[in-house]
mmCIF file of C-alpha atoms and ligand atoms in Angstrom:
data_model
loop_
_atom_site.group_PDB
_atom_site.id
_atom_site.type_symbol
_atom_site.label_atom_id
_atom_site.label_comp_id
_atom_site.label_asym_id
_atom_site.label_seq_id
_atom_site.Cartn_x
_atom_site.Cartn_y
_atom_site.Cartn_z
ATOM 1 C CA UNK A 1 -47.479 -43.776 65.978
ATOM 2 C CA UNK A 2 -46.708 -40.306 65.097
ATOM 3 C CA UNK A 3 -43.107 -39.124 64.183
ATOM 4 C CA UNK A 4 -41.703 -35.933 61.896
ATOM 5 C CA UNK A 5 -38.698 -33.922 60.826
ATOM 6 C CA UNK A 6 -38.872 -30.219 61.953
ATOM 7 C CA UNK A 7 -36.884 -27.575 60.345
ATOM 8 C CA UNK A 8 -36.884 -23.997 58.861
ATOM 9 C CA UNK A 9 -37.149 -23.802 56.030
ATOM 10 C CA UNK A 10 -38.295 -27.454 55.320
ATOM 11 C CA UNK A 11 -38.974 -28.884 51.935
ATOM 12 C CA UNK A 12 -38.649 -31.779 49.773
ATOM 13 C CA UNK A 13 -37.408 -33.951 53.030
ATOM 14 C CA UNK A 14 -36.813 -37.944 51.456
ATOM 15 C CA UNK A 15 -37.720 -38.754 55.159
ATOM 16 C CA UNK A 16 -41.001 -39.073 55.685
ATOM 17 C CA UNK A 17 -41.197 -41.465 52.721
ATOM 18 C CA UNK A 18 -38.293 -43.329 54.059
ATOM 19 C CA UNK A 19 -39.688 -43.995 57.509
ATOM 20 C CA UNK A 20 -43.143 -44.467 55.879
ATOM 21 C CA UNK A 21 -41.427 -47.627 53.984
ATOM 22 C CA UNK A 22 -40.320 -49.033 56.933
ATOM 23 C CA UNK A 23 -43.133 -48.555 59.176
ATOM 24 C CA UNK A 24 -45.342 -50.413 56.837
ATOM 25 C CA UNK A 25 -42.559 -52.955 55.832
ATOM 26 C CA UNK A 26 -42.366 -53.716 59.887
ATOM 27 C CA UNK A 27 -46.235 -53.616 60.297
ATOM 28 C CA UNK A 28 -46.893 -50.620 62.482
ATOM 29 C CA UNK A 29 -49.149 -47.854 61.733
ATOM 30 C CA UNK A 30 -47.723 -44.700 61.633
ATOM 31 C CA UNK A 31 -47.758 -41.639 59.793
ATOM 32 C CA UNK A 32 -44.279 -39.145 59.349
ATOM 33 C CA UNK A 33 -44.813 -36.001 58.512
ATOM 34 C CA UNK A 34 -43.090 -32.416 58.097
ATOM 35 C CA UNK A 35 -43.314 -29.556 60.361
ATOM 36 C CA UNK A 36 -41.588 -26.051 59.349
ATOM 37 C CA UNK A 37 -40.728 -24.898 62.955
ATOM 38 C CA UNK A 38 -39.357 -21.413 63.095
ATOM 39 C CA UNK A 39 -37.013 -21.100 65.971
ATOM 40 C CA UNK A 40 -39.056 -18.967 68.014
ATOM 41 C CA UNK A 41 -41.654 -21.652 68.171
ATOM 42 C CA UNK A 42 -39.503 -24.027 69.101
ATOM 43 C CA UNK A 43 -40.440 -24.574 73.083
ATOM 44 C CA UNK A 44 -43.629 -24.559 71.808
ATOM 45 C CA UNK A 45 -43.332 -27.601 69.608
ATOM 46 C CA UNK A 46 -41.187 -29.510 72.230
ATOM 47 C CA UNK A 47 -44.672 -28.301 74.589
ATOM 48 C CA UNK A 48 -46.235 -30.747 71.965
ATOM 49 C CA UNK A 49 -43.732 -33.886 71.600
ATOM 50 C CA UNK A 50 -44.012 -33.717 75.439
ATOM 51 C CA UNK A 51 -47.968 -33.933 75.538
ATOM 52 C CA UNK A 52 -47.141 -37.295 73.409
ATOM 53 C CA UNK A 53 -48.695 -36.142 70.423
ATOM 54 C CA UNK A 54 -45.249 -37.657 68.404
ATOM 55 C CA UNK A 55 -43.302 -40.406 69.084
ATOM 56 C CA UNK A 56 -40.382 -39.104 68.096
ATOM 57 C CA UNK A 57 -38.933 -36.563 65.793
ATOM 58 C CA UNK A 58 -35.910 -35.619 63.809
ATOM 59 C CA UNK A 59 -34.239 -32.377 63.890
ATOM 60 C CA UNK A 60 -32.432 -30.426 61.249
ATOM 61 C CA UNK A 61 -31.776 -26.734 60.341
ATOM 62 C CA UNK A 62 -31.926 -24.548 62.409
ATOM 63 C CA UNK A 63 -32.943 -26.249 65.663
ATOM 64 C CA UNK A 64 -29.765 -28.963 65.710
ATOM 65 C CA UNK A 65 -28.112 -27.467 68.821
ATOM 66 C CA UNK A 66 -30.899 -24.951 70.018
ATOM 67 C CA UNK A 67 -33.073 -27.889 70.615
ATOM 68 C CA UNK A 68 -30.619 -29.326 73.088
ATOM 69 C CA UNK A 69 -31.694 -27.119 76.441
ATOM 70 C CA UNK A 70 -35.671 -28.110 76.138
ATOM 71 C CA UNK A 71 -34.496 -32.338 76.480
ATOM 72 C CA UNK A 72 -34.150 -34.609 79.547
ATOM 73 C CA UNK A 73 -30.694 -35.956 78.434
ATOM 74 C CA UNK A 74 -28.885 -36.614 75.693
ATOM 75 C CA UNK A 75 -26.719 -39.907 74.185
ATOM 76 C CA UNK A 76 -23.025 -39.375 74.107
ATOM 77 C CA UNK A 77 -22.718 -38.745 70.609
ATOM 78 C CA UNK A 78 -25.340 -36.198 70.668
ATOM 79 C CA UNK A 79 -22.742 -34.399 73.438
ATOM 80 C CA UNK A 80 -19.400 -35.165 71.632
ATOM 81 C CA UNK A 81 -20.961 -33.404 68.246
ATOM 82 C CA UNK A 82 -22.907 -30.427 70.308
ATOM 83 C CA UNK A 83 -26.051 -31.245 67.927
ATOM 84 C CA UNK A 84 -29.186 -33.048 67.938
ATOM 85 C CA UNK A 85 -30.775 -34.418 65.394
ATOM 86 C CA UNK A 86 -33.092 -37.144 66.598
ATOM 87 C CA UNK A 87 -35.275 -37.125 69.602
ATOM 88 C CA UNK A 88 -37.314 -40.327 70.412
ATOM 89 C CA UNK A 89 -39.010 -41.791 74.320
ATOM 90 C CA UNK A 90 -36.732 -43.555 76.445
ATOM 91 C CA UNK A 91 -39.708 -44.213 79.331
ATOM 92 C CA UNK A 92 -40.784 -40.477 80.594
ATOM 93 C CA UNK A 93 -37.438 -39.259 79.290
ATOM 94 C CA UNK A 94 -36.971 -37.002 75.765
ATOM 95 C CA UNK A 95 -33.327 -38.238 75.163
ATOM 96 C CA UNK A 96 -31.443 -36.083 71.666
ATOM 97 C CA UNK A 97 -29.537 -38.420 69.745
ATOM 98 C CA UNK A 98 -27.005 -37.725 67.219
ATOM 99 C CA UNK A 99 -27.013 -40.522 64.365
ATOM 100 C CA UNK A 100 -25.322 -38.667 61.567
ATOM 101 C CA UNK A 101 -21.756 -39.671 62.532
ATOM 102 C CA UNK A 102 -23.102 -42.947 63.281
ATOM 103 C CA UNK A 103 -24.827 -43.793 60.233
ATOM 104 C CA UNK A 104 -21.500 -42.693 58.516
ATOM 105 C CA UNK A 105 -19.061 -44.497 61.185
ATOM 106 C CA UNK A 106 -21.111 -48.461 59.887
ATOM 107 C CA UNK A 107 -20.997 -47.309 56.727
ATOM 108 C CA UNK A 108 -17.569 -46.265 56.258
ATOM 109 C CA UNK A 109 -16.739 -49.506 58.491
ATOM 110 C CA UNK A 110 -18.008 -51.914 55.574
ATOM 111 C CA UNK A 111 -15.564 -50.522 53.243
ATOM 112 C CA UNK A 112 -12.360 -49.546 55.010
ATOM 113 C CA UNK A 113 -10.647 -48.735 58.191
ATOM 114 C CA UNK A 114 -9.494 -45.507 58.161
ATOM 115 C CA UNK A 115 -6.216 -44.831 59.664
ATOM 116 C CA UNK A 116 -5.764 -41.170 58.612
ATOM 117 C CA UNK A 117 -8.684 -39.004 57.339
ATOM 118 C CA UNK A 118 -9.590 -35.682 55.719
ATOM 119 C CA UNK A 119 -12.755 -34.053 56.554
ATOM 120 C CA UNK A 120 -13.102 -30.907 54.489
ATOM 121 C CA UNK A 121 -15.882 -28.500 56.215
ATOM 122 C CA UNK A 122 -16.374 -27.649 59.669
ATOM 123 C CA UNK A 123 -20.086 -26.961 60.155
ATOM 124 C CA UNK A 124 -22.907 -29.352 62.130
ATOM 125 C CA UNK A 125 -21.927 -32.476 59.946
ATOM 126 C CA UNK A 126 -18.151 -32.657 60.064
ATOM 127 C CA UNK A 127 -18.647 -32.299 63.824
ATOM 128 C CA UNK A 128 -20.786 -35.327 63.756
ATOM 129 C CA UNK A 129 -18.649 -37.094 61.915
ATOM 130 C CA UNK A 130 -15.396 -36.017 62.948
ATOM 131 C CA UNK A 131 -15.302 -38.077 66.774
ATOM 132 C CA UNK A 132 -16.461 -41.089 64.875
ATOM 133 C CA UNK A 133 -13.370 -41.160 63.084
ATOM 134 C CA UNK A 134 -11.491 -44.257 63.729
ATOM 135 C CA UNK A 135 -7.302 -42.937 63.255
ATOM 136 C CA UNK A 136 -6.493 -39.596 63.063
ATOM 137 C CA UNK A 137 -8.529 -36.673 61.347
ATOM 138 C CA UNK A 138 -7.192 -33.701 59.851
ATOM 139 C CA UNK A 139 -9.885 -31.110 58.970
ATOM 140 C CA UNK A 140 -10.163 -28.382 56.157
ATOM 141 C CA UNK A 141 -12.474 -25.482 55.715
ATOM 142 C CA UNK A 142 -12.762 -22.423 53.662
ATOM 143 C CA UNK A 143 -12.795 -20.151 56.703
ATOM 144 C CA UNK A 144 -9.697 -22.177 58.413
ATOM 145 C CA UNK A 145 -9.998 -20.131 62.104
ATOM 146 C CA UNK A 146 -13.308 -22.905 62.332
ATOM 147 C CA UNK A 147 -11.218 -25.808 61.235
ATOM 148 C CA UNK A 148 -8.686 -25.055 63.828
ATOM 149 C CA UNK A 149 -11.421 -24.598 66.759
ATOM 150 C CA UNK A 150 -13.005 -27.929 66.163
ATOM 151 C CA UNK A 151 -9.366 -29.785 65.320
ATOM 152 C CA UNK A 152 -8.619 -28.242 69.255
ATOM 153 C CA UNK A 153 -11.768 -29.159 70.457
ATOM 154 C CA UNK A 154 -11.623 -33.268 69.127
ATOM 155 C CA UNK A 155 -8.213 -33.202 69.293
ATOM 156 C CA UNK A 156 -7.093 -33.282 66.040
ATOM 157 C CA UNK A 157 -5.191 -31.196 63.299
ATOM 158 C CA UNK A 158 -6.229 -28.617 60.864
ATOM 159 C CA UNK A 159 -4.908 -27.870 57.588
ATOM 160 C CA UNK A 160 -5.485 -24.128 55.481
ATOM 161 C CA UNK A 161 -7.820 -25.170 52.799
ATOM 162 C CA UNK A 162 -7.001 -25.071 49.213
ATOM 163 C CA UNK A 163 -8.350 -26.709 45.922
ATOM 164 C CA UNK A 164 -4.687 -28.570 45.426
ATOM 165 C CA UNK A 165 -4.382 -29.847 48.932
ATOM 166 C CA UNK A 166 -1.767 -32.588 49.201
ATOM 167 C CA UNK A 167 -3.894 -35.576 49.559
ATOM 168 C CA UNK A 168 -1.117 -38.122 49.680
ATOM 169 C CA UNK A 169 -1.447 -38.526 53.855
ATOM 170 C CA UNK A 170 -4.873 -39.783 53.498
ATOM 171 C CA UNK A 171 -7.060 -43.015 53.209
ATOM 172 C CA UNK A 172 -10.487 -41.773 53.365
ATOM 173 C CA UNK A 173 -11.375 -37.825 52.073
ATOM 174 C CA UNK A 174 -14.828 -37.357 53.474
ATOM 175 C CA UNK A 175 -16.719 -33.948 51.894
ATOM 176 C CA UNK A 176 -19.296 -32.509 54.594
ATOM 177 C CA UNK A 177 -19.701 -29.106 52.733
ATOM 178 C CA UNK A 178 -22.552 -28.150 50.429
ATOM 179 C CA UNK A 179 -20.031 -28.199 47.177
ATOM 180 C CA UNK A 180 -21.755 -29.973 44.761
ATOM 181 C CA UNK A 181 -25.047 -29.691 45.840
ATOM 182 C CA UNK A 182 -27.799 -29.466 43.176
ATOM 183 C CA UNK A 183 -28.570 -26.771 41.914
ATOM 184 C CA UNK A 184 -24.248 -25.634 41.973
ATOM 185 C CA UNK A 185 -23.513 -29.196 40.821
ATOM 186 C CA UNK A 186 -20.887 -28.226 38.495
ATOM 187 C CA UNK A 187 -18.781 -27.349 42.035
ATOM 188 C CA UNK A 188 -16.409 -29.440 43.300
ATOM 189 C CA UNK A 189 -14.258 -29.026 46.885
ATOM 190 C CA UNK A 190 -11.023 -29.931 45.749
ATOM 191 C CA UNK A 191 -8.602 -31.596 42.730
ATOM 192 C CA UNK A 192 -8.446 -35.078 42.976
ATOM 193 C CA UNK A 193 -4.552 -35.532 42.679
ATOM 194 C CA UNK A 194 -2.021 -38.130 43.763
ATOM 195 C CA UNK A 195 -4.604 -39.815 45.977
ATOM 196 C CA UNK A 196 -5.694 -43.301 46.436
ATOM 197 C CA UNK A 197 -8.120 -42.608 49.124
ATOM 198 C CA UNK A 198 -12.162 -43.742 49.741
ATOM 199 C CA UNK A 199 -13.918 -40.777 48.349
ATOM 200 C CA UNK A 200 -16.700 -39.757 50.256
ATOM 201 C CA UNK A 201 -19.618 -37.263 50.287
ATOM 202 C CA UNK A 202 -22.581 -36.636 52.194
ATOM 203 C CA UNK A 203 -24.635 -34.697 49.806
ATOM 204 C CA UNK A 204 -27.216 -37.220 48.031
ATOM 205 C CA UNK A 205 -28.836 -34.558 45.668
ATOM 206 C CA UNK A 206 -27.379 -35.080 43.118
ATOM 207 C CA UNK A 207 -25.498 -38.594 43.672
ATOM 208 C CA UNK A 208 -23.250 -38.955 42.687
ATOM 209 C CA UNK A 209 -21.428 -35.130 43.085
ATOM 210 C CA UNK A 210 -18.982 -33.920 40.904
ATOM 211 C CA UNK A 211 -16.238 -35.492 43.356
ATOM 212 C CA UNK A 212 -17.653 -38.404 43.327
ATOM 213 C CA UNK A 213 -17.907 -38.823 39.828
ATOM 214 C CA UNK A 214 -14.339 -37.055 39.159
ATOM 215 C CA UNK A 215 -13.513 -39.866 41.870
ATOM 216 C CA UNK A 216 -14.934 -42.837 40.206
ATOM 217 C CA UNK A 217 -13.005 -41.916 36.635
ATOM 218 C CA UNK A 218 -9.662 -41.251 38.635
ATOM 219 C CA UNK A 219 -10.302 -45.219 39.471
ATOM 220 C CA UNK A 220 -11.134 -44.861 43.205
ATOM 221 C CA UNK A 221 -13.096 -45.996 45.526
ATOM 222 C CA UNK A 222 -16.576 -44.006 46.283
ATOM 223 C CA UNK A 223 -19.016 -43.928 49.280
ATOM 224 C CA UNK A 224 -22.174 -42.079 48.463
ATOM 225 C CA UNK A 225 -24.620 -39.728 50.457
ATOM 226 C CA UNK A 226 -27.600 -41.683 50.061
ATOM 227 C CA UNK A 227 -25.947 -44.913 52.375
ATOM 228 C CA UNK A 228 -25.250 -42.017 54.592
ATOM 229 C CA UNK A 229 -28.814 -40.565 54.792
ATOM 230 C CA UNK A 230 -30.539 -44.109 55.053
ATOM 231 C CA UNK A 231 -27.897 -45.327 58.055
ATOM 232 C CA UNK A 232 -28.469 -42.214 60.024
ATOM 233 C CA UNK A 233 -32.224 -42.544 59.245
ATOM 234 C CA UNK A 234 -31.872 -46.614 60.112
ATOM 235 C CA UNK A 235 -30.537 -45.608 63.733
ATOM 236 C CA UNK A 236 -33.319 -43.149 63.988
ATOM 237 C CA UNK A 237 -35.743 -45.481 63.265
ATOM 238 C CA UNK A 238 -34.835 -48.059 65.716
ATOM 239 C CA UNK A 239 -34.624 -45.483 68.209
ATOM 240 C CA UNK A 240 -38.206 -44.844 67.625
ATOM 241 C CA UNK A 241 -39.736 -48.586 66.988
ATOM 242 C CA UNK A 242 -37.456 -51.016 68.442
ATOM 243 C CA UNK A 243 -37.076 -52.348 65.430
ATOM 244 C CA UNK A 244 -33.718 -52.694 62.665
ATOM 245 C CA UNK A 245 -35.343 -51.315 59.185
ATOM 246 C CA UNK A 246 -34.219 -53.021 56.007
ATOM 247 C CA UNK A 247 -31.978 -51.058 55.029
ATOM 248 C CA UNK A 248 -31.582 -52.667 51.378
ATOM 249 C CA UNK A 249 -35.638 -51.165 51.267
ATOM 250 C CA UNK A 250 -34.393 -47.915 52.039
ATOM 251 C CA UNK A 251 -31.626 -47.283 49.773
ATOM 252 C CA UNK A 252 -33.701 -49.038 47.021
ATOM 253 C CA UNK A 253 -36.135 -46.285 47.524
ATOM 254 C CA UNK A 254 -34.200 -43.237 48.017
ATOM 255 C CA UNK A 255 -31.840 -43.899 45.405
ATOM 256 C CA UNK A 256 -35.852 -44.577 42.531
ATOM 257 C CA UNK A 257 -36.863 -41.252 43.967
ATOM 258 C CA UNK A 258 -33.937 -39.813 43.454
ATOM 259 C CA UNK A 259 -33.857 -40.774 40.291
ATOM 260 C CA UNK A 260 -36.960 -38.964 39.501
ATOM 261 C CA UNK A 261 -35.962 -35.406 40.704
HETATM 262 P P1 LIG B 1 -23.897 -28.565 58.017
HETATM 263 O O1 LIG B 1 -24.728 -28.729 59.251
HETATM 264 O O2 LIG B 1 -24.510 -29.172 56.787
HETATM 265 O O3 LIG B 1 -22.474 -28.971 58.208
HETATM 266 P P2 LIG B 1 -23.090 -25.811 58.334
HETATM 267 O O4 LIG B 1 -22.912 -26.023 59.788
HETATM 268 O O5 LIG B 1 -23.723 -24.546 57.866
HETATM 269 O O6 LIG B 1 -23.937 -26.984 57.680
HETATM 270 O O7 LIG B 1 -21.640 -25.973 57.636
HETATM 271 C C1 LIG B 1 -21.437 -25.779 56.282
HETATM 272 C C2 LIG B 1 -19.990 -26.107 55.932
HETATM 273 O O8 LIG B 1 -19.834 -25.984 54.518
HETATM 274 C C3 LIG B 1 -18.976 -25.164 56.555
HETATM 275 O O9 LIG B 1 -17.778 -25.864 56.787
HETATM 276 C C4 LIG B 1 -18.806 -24.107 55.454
HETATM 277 O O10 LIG B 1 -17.587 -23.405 55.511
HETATM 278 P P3 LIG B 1 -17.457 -22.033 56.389
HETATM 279 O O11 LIG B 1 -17.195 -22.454 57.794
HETATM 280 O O12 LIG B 1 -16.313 -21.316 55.762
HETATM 281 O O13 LIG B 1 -18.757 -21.303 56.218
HETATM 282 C C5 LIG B 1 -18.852 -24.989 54.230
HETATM 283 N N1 LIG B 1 -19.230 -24.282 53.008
HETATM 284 C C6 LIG B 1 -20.452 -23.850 52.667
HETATM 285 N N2 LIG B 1 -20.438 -23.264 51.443
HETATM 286 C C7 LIG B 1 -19.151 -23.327 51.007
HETATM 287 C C8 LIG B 1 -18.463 -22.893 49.817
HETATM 288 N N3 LIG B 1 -19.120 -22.273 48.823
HETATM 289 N N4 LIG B 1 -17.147 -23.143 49.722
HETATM 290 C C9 LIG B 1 -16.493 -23.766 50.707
HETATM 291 N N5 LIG B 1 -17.065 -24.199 51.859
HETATM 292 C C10 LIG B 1 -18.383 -23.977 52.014
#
């Protein structure tokens, strides 16, 4: 079997080794691999994945949403968030799934049920996450014109963003912006004040962020990227195989190689 991750630029992806575990942990041969796909070569690579030579792919940057005309149908998930970012074989049919708000949805489920949440960002990710929301959402964003289109569009509210937000209304504070990412990991999105909420963030390089760690001494409750990353990858993967990957494999792994960056 033959999967990959296209993107452009794409580099350092934890997925190929990820899958690679749990191919050979379920017994299949199979090889994952990378493919840096600029977007006018797009149709060209779908050309490919439709001759069979891959079994299924995942999608990131930049092709999430421009990959959507070139597929036979798509999952309702993959519709609600208007982006793509796995594409396996259902019979003759490419179907584009959208696992990200999925992975996030089980893992958020094991810890809490959210009744009212804040989702600070608006890009690709909050809009995967955002519908899978159980309760009410209200999103944030630095430019706040985006946070109101996509509180319209899921029908939800927006807030203006700020650093000192009033988080008292909320249970869960989910972060799907790149503050904190490595190397800016000194950045945080916002002052943890006068909450008691389940911290979230979906960036898992570094983990844990800044916010999580400011999160963690403040006494609350954290929910890291790297669960994240391996649920959305899990749901990919069973797309693909047919089979449930152990996911205690795949965190073990991510979080060793992790270590090591
Ligand atoms: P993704 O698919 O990872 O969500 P994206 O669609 O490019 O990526 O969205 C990035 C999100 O991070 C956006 O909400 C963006 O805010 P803007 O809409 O104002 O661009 C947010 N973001 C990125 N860098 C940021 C920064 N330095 N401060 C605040 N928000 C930032």
């Amino acid at each position: 079997m033959q999967f990959a991750v296209i993107g452009h630029p794409i580099a350092h992806s934890l997925s190929p080794m990820l899958h690679e575990t749990w191919l050979k942990a379920a017994g299949l041969f199979g090889c994952y691999t990378m493919v840096d796909v600029e977007a006018d070569q797009l149709d060209t690579f779908v050309q490919q994945v439709r001759a069979r030579q891959f079994d299924g792919i995942n999608v990131t940057i930049p092709h999430k949403s421009t990959i959507i005309p070139f597929l036979d149908r798509l999952e309702p998930a993959a519709v609600r968030a208007g982006a793509v970012n796995t594409v396996y074989w259902d019979g003759d049919e490419l179907v584009g799934a959208n696992t990200d708000g999925t992975g996030f949805a089980r893992a958020l489920a094991t810890r809490t049920h959210a009744k009212n949440s804040l989702v600070i960002g608006a890009g690709g990710a909050a809009r995967g996450i955002i519908p899978m929301l159980p309760g009410h959402v209200t999103v944030t964003n630095r430019t706040n014109q985006t946070a109101e289109r996509v509180a319209v569009e899921f029908g939800q509210s927006a807030v203006p963003w700020s650093r000192t937000l009033d988080l008292t209304p909320y249970d869960v504070i989910i972060n799907t912006t790149s503050v904190g990412m490595a190397p800016a990991i000194d950045q945080t999105p916002i002052e943890l004040t006068a909450t008691t909420a389940l911290i979230c963030d979906i960036i898992y390089r570094p983990t844990p962020t800044r916010l999580l760690r400011e999160a963690t001494a403040n006494g609350l409750d954290t929910l890291d990227g790297v669960l994240m990353f391996v649920l959305q990858a899990a749901e990919a993967f069973e797309r693909f195989t047919g089979h449930p990957p152990d996911l205690a494999l795949g965190e073990q792994v991510i979080r060793k190689q992790l270590e090591e960056f």
